[in-house]
XYZ file of C-alpha atoms in Angstrom:
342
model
C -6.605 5.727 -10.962
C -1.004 9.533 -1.925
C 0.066 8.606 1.235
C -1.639 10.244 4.768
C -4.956 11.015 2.413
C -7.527 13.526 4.284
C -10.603 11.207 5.365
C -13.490 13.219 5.043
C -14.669 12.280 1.382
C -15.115 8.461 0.648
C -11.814 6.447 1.295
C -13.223 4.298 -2.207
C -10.192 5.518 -4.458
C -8.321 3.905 -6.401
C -4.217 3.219 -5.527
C -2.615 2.363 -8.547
C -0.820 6.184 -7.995
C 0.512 6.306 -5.196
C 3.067 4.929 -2.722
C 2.352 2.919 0.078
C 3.776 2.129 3.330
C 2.929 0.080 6.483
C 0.825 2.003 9.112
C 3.774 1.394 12.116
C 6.370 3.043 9.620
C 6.332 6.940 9.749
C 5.596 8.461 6.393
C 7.457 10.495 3.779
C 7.145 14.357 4.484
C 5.871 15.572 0.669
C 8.232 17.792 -0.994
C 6.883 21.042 -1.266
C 5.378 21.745 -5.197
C 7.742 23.935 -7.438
C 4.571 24.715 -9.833
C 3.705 28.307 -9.894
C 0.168 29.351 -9.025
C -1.229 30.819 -11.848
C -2.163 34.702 -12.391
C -5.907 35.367 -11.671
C -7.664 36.013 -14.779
C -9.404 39.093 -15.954
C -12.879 38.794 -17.760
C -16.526 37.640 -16.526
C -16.642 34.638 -14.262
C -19.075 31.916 -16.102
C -22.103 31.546 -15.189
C -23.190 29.175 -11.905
C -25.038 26.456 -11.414
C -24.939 25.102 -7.667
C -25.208 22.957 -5.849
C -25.859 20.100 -8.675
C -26.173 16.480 -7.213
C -25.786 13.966 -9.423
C -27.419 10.490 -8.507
C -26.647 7.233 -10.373
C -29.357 4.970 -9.874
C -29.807 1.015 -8.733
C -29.368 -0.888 -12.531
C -28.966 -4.158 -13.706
C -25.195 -3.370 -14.044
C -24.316 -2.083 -10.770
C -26.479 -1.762 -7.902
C -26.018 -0.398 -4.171
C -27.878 -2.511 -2.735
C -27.653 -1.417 1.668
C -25.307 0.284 3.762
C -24.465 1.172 7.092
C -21.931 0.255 10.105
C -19.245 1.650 7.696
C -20.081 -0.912 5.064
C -21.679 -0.907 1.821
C -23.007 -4.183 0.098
C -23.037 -3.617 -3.927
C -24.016 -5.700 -6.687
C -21.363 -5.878 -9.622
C -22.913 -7.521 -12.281
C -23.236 -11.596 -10.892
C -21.712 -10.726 -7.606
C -22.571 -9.638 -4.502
C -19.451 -7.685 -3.002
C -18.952 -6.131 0.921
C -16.413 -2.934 1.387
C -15.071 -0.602 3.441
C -17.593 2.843 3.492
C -16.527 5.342 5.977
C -19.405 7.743 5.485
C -21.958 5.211 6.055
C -22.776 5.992 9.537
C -26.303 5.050 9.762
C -27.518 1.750 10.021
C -27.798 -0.955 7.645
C -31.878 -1.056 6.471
C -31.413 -4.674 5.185
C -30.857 -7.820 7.561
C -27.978 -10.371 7.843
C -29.401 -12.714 6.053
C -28.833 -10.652 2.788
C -25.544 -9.399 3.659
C -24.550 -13.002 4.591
C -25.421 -13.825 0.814
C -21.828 -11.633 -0.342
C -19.597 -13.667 -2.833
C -16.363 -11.625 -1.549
C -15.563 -9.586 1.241
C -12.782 -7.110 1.383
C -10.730 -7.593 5.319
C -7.920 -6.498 6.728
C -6.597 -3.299 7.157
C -9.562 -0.656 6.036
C -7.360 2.478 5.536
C -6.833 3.144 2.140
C -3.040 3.090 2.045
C -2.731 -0.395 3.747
C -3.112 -3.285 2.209
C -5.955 -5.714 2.807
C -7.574 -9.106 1.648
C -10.899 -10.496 -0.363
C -12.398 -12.991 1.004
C -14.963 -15.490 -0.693
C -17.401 -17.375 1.685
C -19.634 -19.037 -0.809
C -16.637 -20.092 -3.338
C -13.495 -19.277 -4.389
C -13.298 -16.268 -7.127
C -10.479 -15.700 -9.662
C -8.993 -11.955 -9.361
C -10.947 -10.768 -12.134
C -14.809 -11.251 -13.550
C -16.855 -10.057 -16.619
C -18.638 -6.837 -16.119
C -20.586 -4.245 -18.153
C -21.478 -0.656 -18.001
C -24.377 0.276 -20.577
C -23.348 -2.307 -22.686
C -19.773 -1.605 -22.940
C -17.738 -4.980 -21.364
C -14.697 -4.937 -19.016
C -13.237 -6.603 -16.608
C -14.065 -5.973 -12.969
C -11.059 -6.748 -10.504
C -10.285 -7.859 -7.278
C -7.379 -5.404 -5.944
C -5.560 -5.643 -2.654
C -6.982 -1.886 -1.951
C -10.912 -3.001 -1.911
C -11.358 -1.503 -5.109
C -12.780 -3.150 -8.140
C -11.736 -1.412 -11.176
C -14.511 0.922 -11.498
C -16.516 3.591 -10.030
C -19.663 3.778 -11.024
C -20.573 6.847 -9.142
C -19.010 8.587 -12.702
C -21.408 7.156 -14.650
C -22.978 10.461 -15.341
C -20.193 12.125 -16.207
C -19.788 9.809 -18.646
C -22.983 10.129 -20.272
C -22.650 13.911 -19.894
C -19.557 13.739 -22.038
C -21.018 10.868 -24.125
C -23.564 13.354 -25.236
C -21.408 15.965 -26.039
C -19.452 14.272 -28.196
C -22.055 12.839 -30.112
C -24.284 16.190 -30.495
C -21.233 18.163 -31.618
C -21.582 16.736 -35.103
C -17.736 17.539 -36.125
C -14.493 15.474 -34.695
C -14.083 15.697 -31.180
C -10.727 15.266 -29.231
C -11.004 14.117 -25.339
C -8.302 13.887 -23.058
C -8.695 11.732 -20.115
C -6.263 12.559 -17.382
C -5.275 10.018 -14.243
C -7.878 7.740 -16.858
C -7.283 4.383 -14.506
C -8.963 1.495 -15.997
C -10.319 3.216 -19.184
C -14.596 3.161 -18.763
C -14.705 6.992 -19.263
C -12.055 6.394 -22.658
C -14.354 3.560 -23.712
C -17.527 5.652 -23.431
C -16.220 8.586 -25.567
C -14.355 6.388 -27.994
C -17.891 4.662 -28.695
C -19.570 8.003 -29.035
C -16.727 8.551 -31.863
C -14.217 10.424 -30.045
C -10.621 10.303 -30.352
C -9.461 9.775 -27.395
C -5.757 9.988 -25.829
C -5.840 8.285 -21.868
C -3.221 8.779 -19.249
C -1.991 7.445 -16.012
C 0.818 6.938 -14.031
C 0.169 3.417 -13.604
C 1.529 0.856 -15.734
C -0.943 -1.809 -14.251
C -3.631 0.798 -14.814
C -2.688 1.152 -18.112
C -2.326 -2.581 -18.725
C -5.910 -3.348 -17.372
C -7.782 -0.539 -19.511
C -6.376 -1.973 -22.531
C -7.379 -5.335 -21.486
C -11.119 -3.375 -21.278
C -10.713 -2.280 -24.713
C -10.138 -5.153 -26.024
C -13.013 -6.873 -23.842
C -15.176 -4.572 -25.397
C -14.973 -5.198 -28.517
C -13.615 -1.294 -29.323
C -9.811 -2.103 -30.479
C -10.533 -0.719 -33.914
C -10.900 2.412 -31.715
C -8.702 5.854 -32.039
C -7.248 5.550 -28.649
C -3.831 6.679 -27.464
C -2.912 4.992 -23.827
C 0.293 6.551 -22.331
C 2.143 6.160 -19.028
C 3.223 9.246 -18.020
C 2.891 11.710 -15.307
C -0.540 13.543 -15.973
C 1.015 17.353 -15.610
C 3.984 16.758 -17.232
C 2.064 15.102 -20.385
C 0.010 18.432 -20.140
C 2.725 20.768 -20.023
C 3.955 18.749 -23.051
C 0.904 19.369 -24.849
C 0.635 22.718 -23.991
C 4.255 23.238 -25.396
C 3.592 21.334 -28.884
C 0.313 23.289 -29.161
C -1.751 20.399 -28.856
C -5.447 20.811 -27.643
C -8.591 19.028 -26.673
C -12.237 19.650 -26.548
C -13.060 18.340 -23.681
C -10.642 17.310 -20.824
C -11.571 14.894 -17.812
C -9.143 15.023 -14.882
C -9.785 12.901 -12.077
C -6.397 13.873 -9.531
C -5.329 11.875 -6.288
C -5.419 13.862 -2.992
C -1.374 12.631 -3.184
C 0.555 11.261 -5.766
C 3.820 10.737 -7.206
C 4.320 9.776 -10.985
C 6.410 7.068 -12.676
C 9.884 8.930 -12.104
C 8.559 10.479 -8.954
C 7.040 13.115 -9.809
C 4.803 14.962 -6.908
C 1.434 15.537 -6.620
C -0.643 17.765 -3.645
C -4.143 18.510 -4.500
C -4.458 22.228 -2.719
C -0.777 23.005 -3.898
C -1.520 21.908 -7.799
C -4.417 21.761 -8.349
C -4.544 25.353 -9.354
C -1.818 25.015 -11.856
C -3.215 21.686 -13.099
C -6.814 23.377 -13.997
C -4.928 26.110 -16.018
C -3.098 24.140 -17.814
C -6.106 22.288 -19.238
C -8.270 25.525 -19.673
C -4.912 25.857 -22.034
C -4.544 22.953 -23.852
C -8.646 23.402 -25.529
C -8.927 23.844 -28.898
C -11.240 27.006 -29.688
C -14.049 25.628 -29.843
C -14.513 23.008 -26.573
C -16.798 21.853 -25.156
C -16.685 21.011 -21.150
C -13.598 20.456 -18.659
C -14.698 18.337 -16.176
C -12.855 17.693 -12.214
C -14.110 15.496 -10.530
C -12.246 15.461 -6.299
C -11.829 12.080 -3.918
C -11.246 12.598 -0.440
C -10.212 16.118 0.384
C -11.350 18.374 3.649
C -12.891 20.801 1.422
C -16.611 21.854 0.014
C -17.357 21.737 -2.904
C -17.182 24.792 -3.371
C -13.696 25.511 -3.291
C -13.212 23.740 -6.270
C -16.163 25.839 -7.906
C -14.523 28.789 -7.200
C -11.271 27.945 -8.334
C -13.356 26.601 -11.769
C -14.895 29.903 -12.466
C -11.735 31.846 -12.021
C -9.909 29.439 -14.469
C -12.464 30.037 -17.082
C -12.965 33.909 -16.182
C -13.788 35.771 -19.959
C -14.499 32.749 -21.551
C -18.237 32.272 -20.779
C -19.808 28.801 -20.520
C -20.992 27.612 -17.154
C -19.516 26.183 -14.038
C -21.364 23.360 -12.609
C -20.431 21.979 -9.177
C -21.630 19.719 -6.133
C -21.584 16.219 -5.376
C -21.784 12.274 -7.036
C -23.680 10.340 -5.039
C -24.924 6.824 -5.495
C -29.024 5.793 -4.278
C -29.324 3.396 -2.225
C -31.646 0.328 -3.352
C -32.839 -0.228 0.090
C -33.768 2.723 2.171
C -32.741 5.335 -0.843
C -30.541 6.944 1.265
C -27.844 8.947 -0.781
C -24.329 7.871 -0.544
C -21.984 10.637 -1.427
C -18.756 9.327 -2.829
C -16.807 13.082 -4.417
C -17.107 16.425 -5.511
C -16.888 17.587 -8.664
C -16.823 21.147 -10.546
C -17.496 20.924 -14.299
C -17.002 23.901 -17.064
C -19.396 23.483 -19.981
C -19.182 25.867 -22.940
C -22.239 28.297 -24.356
């Protein structure tokens, strides 16, 4: 897989985390975050490399297919799908005629925290539909927050980590926080990692086992668990548990299952220590990946390099975007700051 979320990265996130309310009611003032901001390290800052853009391309899979008049028409798999895109502020290169050809439409209410509608004008669709990413299956999904159970703008993370895991040539131990529907879990599990996948979402959980099983990987070493993603880390941390490479994808807002809060500027900084702490000694990347936020990217760069300050490697940050089949304009959908070892 936040209340009041900042608009000026792409809306597209998921909402299995977070409470919601109706737009007339006023919302919930956040508690304020009782984690303590962790010392600055001593030691080298990593070495840079910035700004990195990283593009996934028009497949046979997934396609963006136009965009424009905050809208984006995609192709998942058999179906042609219109949804909200607030950064899409251009024009749309492609004429009616093709947009007119969309199986569903998401309508209704287009902020994120509302809830809204699909609708199908060439036939009626059931909630859910066969998908595949690189020829793992799963089940793409209808939700009443415009998403679809995926986003394929993380592709390359994925086969960044897919890579990682299988050139290491030993066992390798990832740990996929706020994990939503499981693709990332499925990729590493296939590359032979053990994997251990949280998020705060029952439903979320329910539906990435449902895509392990689709795919054909139950035999699989993976451990799904419903739990609050810094608590199960200070956990860890605690038991001396650790990880060689860590994925944590957080919500501009959350809360988890018992309530637990969750402010991106006011965590965050604890949250990125704790995984830098919970690596075994010999990892291999810790990867962040931000939705949504009023920040650059390089905030979270700098707040990377000081988290792995004497331990060398390389900080990589900048932006996912996804190319348009169109025009091939670039639609940028997060930021993302990445640690990868020597």
């Amino acid at each position: 897989m936040k209340p009041a979320r900042a608009k000026r990265r792409n809306d597209d996130r998921r909402s299995l985390k977070k409470q919601t309310a109706p737009r007339e009611k006023p919302q919930r003032q956040p508690e304020p975050s009782a984690r303590p901001a962790p010392p600055r390290r001593s030691g080298a800052l990593p070495d840079e490399r910035l700004p990195v853009i990283l593009e996934v391309l028009p497949n046979e899979d997934y396609a963006l297919l136009d965009s424009g008049g905050g809208q984006k028409l995609e192709q998942y798999g058999p179906y042609r799908i219109v949804r909200p895109e607030g950064q899409a502020i251009w024009q749309p290169a492609l004429g009616p005629a093709e947009w007119n050809r969309a199986d569903a439409i998401f309508t209704g209410d287009t902020d994120e925290e509302g809830m809204g509608r699909w609708r199908f004008p060439r036939e009626p669709l059931g909630e859910t539909w066969p998908m595949r990413h690189d020829g793992i299956d799963y089940l793409g999904r209808f939700t009443s927050f415009r998403h679809v159970g995926v986003f394929p703008e993380q592709a390359t993370h994925w086969s960044h980590m897919e890579t990682l895991v299988r050139e290491a040539r030993r066992p390798v131990k990832v740990l996929n926080l706020f994990g939503y529907t499981g693709l990332a879990s499925l990729v590493a599990a296939r590359a032979g990692a053990e994997v251990t996948h949280v998020d705060a979402s029952k439903k979320a959980i329910g539906w990435a086992r449902e895509n392990q099983e689709m795919a054909g990987l139950g035999n699989k070493p993976i451990r799904w668990i419903c739990e609050d993603a810094v608590k199960f880390a200070e956990r860890e941390a605690r038991r001396g548990n650790a990880y060689d490479i860590v994925l944590f994808d957080p919500p501009a807002y959350g809360r988890g299952p018992k309530g637990e809060v969750w402010q991106l500027f006011e965590d965050l900084p604890y949250l990125a220590d704790l995984c830098r702490s919970i690596l075994t000694p010999k990892p291999l990347a810790v990867v962040l990946t931000a939705y949504s936020i009023r920040a650059s990217f390089f905030a979270i760069h700098a707040l990377m390099r000081d988290t792995f300050a004497g331990d060398g490697g390389r900080v990589e940050s900048g932006e996912l975007i996804i190319r348009e089949k169109s025009a091939g304009r670039a639609l940028s959908t997060s930021l993302f700051s990445r640690w990868v070892a020597s």
